[in-house]
Coordinates of C-alpha atoms in Angstrom, one line a residue:
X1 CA -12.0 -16.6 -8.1
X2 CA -10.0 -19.2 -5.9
X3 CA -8.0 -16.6 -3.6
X4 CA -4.8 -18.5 -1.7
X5 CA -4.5 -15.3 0.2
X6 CA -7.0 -12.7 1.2
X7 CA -5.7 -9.6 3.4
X8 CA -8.1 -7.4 5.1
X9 CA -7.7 -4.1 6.7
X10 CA -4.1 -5.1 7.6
X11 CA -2.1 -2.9 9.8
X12 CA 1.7 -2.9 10.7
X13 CA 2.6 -0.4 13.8
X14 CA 5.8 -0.2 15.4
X15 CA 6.1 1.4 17.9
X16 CA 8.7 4.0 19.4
X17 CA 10.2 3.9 22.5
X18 CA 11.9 6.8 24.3
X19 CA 13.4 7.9 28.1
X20 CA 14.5 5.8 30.4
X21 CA 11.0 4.0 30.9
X22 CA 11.2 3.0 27.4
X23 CA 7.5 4.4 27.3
X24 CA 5.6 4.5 23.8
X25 CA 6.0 7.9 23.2
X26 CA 4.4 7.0 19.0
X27 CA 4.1 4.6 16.2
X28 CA 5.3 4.0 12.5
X29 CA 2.8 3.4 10.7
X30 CA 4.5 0.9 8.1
X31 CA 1.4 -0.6 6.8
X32 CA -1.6 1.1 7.9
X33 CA -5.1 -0.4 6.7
X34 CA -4.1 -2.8 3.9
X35 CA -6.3 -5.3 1.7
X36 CA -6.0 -7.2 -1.4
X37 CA -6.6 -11.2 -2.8
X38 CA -3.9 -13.0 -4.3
X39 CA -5.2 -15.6 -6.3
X40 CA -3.8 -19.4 -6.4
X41 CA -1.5 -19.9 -9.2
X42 CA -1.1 -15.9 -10.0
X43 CA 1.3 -13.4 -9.2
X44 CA 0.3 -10.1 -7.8
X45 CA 2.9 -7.4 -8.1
X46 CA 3.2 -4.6 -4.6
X47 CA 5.1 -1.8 -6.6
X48 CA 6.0 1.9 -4.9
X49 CA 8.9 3.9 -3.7
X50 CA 11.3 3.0 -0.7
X51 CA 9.0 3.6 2.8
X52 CA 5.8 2.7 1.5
X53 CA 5.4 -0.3 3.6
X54 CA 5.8 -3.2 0.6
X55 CA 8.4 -5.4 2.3
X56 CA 6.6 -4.7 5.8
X57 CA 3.5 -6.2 4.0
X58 CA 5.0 -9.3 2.5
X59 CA 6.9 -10.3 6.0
X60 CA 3.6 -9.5 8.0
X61 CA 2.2 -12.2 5.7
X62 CA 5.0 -15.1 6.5
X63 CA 4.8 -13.9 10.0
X64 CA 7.9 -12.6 10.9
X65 CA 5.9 -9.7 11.5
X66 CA 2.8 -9.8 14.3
X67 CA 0.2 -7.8 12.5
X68 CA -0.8 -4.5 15.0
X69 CA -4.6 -5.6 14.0
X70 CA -6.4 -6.8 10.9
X71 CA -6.6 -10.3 8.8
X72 CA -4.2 -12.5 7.0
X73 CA -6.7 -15.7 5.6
X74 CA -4.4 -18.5 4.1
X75 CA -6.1 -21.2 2.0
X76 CA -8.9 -20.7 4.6
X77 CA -6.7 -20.0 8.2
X78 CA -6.7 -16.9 9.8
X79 CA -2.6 -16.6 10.2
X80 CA -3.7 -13.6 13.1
X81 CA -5.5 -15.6 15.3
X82 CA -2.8 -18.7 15.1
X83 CA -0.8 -19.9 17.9
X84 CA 3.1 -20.0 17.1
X85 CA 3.1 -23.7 17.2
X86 CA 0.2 -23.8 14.9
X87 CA 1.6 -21.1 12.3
X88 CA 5.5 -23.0 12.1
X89 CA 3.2 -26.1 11.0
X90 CA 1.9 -24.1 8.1
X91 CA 5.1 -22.0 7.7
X92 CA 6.0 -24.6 5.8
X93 CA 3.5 -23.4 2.6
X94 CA 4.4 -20.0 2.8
X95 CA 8.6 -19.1 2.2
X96 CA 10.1 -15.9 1.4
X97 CA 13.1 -14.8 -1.4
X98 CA 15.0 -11.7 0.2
X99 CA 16.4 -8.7 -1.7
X100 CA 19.9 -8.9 -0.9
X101 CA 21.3 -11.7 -2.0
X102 CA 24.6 -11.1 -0.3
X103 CA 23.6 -10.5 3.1
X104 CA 20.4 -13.5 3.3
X105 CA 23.0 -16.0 3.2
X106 CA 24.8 -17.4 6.1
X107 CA 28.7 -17.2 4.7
X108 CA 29.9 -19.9 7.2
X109 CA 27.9 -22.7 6.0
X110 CA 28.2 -24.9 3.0
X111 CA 25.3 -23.7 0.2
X112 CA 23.8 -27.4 1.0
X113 CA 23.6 -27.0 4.5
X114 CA 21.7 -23.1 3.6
X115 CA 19.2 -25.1 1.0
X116 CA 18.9 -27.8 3.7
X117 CA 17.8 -25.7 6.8
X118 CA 13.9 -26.4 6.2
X119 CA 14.4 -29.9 5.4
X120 CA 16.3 -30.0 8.4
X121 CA 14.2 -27.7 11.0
X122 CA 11.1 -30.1 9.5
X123 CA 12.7 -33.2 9.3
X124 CA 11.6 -34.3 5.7
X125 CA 14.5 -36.8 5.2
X126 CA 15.2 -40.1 7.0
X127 CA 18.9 -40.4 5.6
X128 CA 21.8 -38.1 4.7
X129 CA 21.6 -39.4 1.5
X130 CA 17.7 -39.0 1.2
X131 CA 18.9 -35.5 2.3
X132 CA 21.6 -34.5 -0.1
X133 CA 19.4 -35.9 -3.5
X134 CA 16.8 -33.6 -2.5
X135 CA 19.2 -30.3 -2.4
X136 CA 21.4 -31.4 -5.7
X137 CA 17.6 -31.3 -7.3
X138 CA 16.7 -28.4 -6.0
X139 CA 20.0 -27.0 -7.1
X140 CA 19.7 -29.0 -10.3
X141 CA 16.0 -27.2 -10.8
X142 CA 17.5 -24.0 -9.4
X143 CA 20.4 -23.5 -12.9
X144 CA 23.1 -24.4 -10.3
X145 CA 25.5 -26.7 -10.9
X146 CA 25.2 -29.6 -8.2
X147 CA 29.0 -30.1 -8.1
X148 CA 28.8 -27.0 -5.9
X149 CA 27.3 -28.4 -2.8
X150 CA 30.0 -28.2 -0.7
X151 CA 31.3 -24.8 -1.7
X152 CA 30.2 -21.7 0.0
X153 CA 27.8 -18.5 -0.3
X154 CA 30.8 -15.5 -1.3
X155 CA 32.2 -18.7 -4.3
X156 CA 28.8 -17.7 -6.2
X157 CA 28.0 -14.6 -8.2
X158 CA 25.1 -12.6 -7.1
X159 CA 22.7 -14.1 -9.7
X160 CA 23.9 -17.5 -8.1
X161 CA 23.6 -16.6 -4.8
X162 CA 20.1 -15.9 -5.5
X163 CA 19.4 -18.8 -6.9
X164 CA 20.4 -20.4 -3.7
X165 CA 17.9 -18.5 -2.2
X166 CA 15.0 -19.3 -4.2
X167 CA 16.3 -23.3 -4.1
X168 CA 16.3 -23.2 -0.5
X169 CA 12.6 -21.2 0.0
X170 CA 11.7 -24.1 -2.2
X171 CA 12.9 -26.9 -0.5
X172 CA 9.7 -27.2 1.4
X173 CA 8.1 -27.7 -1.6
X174 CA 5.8 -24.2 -0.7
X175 CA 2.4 -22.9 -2.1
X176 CA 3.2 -19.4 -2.0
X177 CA 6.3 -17.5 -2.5
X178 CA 6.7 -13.5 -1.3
X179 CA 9.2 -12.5 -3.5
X180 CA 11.1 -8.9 -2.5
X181 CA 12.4 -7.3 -4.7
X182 CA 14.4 -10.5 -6.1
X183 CA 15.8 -9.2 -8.9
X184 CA 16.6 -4.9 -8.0
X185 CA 20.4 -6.2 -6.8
X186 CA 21.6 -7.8 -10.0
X187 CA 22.5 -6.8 -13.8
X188 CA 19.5 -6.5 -16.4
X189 CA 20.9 -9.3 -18.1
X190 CA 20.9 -11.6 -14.7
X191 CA 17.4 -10.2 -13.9
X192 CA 16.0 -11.3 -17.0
X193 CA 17.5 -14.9 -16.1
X194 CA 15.7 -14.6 -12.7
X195 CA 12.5 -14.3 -13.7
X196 CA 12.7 -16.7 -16.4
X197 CA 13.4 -19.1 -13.8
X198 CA 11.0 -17.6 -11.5
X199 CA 8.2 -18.1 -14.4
X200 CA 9.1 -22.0 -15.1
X201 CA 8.8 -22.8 -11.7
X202 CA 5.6 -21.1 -11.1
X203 CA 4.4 -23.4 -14.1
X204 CA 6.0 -26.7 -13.4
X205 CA 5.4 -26.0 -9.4
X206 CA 1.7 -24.3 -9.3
X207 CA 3.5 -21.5 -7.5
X208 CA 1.6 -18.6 -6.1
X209 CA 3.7 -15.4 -6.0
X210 CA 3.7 -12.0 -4.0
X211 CA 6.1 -10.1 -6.2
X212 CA 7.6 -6.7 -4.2
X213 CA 9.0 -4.2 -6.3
X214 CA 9.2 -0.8 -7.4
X215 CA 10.3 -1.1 -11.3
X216 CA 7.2 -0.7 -13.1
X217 CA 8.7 -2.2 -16.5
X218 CA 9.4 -5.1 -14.4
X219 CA 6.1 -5.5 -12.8
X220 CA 4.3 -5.5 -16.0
X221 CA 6.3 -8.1 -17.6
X222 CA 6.1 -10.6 -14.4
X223 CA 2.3 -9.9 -12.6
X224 CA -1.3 -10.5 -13.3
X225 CA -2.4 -8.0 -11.2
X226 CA -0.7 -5.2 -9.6
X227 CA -1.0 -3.6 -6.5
X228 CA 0.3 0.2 -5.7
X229 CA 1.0 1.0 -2.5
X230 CA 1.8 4.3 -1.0
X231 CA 2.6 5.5 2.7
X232 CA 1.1 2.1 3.8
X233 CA -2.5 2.0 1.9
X234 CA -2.9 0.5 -1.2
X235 CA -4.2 3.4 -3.5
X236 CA -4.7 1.3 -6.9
X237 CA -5.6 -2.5 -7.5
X238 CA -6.5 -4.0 -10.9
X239 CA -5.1 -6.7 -13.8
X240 CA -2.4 -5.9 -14.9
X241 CA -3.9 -5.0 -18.4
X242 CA -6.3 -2.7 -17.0
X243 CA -4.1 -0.8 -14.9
X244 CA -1.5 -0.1 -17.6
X245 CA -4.4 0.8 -20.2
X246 CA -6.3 3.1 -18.1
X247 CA -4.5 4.6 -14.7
X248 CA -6.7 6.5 -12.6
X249 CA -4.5 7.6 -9.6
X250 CA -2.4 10.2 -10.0
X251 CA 0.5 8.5 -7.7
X252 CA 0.4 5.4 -10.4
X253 CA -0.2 7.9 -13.5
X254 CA 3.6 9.0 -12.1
X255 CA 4.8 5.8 -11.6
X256 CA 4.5 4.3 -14.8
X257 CA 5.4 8.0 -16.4
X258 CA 8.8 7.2 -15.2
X259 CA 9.3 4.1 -17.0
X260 CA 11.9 3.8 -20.0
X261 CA 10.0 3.2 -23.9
X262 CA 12.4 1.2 -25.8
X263 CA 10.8 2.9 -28.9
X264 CA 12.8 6.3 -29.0
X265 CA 9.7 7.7 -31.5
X266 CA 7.3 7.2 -28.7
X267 CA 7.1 10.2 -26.6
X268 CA 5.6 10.4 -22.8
X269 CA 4.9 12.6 -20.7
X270 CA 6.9 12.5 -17.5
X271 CA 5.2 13.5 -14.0
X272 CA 7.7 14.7 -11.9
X273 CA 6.8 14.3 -7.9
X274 CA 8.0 17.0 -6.0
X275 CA 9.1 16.0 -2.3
X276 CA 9.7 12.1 -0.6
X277 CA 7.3 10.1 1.0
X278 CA 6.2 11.7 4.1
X279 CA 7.1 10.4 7.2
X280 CA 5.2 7.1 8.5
X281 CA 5.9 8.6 11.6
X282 CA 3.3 11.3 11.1
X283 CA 1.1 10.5 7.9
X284 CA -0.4 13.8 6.3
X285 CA -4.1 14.0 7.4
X286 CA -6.6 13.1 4.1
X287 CA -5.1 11.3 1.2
X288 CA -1.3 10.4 2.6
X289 CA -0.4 11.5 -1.3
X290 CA -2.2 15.0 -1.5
X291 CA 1.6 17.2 -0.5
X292 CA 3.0 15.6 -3.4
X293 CA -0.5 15.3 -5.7
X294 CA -0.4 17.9 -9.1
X295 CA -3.9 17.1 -8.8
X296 CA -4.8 18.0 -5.1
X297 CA -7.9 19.2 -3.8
X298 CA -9.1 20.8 -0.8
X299 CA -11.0 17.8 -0.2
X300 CA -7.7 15.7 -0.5
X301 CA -6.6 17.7 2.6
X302 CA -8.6 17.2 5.0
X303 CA -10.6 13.5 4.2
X304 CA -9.4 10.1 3.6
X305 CA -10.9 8.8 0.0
X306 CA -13.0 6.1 -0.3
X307 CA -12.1 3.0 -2.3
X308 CA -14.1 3.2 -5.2
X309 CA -14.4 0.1 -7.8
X310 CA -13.8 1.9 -11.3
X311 CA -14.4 -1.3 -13.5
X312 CA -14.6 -4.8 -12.6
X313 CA -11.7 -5.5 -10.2
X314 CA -9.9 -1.9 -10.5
X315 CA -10.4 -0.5 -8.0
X316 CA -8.9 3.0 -7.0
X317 CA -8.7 5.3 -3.5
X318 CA -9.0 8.9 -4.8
X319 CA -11.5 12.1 -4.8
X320 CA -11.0 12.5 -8.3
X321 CA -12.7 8.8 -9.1
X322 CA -15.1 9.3 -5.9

């Protein structure tokens, strides 16, 4: 399989600072021995609760975060071992869509000038004309009306204001796009218009996508393969199809317990998690999921599981699969 991406043992610590020294007194351990593939011209989907470390994964990707230790191999370039000259080069294959799609937008700027700040930081234009025809297509491509170039970021709605956000992560005409959480600030109805959009560009573009989120229903409809992360490590990888025909970890078996059946004769069993995510601070020794595991064994206390490959490309990190 042709992999754009391949992420190896990744690890994201931050570290805390206390007294007067401001001496490292410990670390949060956001991301904390990650690796998957992302495939050109698929999505993957990072799904889990708040804390786990998804959004920490997909901006240690871009760079905005230096990775503590491990890989991040783009189209064949180690983004870890790159200088910061050599990685704004490249920056331009790689863009990122925020979450909130009210506070990623500068509000003292025209929306042109926001879709415009890669062309202008890389200089892909020779005239202001050159300039302003590439952001009315992008808006154009984008469902926005062109007419709006020179109005500004609180005129638009919040589905609209995240189109300017995905116009203007395009504008450097990108390989891959980290997507986070895109679509968890707006109406169903808007979402749904999101990721239509988000699919035809994938298709007309020969997009890659990182897609960060935490709704399941949403995940299943938008990924080909789907990634679930808790407390930093990815515990579950597989296709989509396989992962929502046969879920081995308990953690997932949860997840996608929680998730609305349109068909009210259908019944599920939910799994109901006791607890939050422990703190990154101080990860539980063994499996980070065994306080909150209805499964847990006395194994799951005291050793970090294996990752085990269950079938062809599902692969799962648990004692009971070991």
């Amino acid at each position: 399989m042709d992999n754009l991406v391949s992420i190896r043992d990744l690890k994201m610590h931050f570290p805390i600072r206390s007294g007067l020294l401001r001496r490292v007194v410990g670390h949060v351990k956001a991301v904390d021995g990650v690796s998957f593939d992302i495939p050109r011209g698929k999505t993957v989907g990072l799904v889990g609760e708040s804390g786990c470390g998804k959004t920490t994964t997909g901006r240690t990707l871009v760079g905005l975060y230096k990775a503590t230790s491990g890989t991040v191999d783009f189209d064949g370039q180690n983004l870890t071992e790159l200088k910061n000259r050599d990685i704004i080069k490249l920056r331009r294959r790689f863009q990122m869509v925020f979450q909130d799609p009210y506070g990623s937008l500068n509000p003292r700027i025209p929306v042109g000038d926001i879709i415009a700040e890669g062309l202008d930081i890389h200089k892909l234009y020779e005239t202001r004309e050159e300039r302003r025809d590439i952001v009315e297509s992008l808006m154009d491509k984008t469902g926005l009306d062109p007419a709006y170039i020179n109005r500004y970021s609180h005129e638009f709605s919040g589905g609209q204001r995240q189109r300017i956000g995905i116009a203007r992560a395009l504008a450097l005409n990108p390989d891959l796009l980290v997507l986070d959480e895109p679509v968890s600030a707006l109406d169903v109805s808007i979402q749904v218009q999101i990721l239509e959009l988000l699919n035809n560009l994938k298709k007309d573009m020969g997009l890659t996508y990182l897609f960060i989120a935490h709704d399941l229903s949403v995940v299943e409809y938008f990924s080909d393969y789907v990634a679930v992360m808790y407390l930093g490590k990815i515990v579950e990888l597989a296709d989509r199809a396989s992962l929502y025909a046969e879920k081995y970890h308990p953690y997932t078996q949860a997840l996608i317990s929680a998730v609305p059946v349109p068909d009210p004769e259908t019944k599920r069993k939910r799994i109901i998690l006791e607890g939050d995510v422990p703190s990154p601070i101080s990860p539980p020794s063994g499996c980070p999921f065994h306080p909150r595991c209805p499964q847990v064994m006395d194994k799951c206390r005291k050793e970090i599981p294996p990752v085990v490959e269950k079938k062809p490309g599902h692969r799962v990190s648990c004692w009971l699969h070991a």
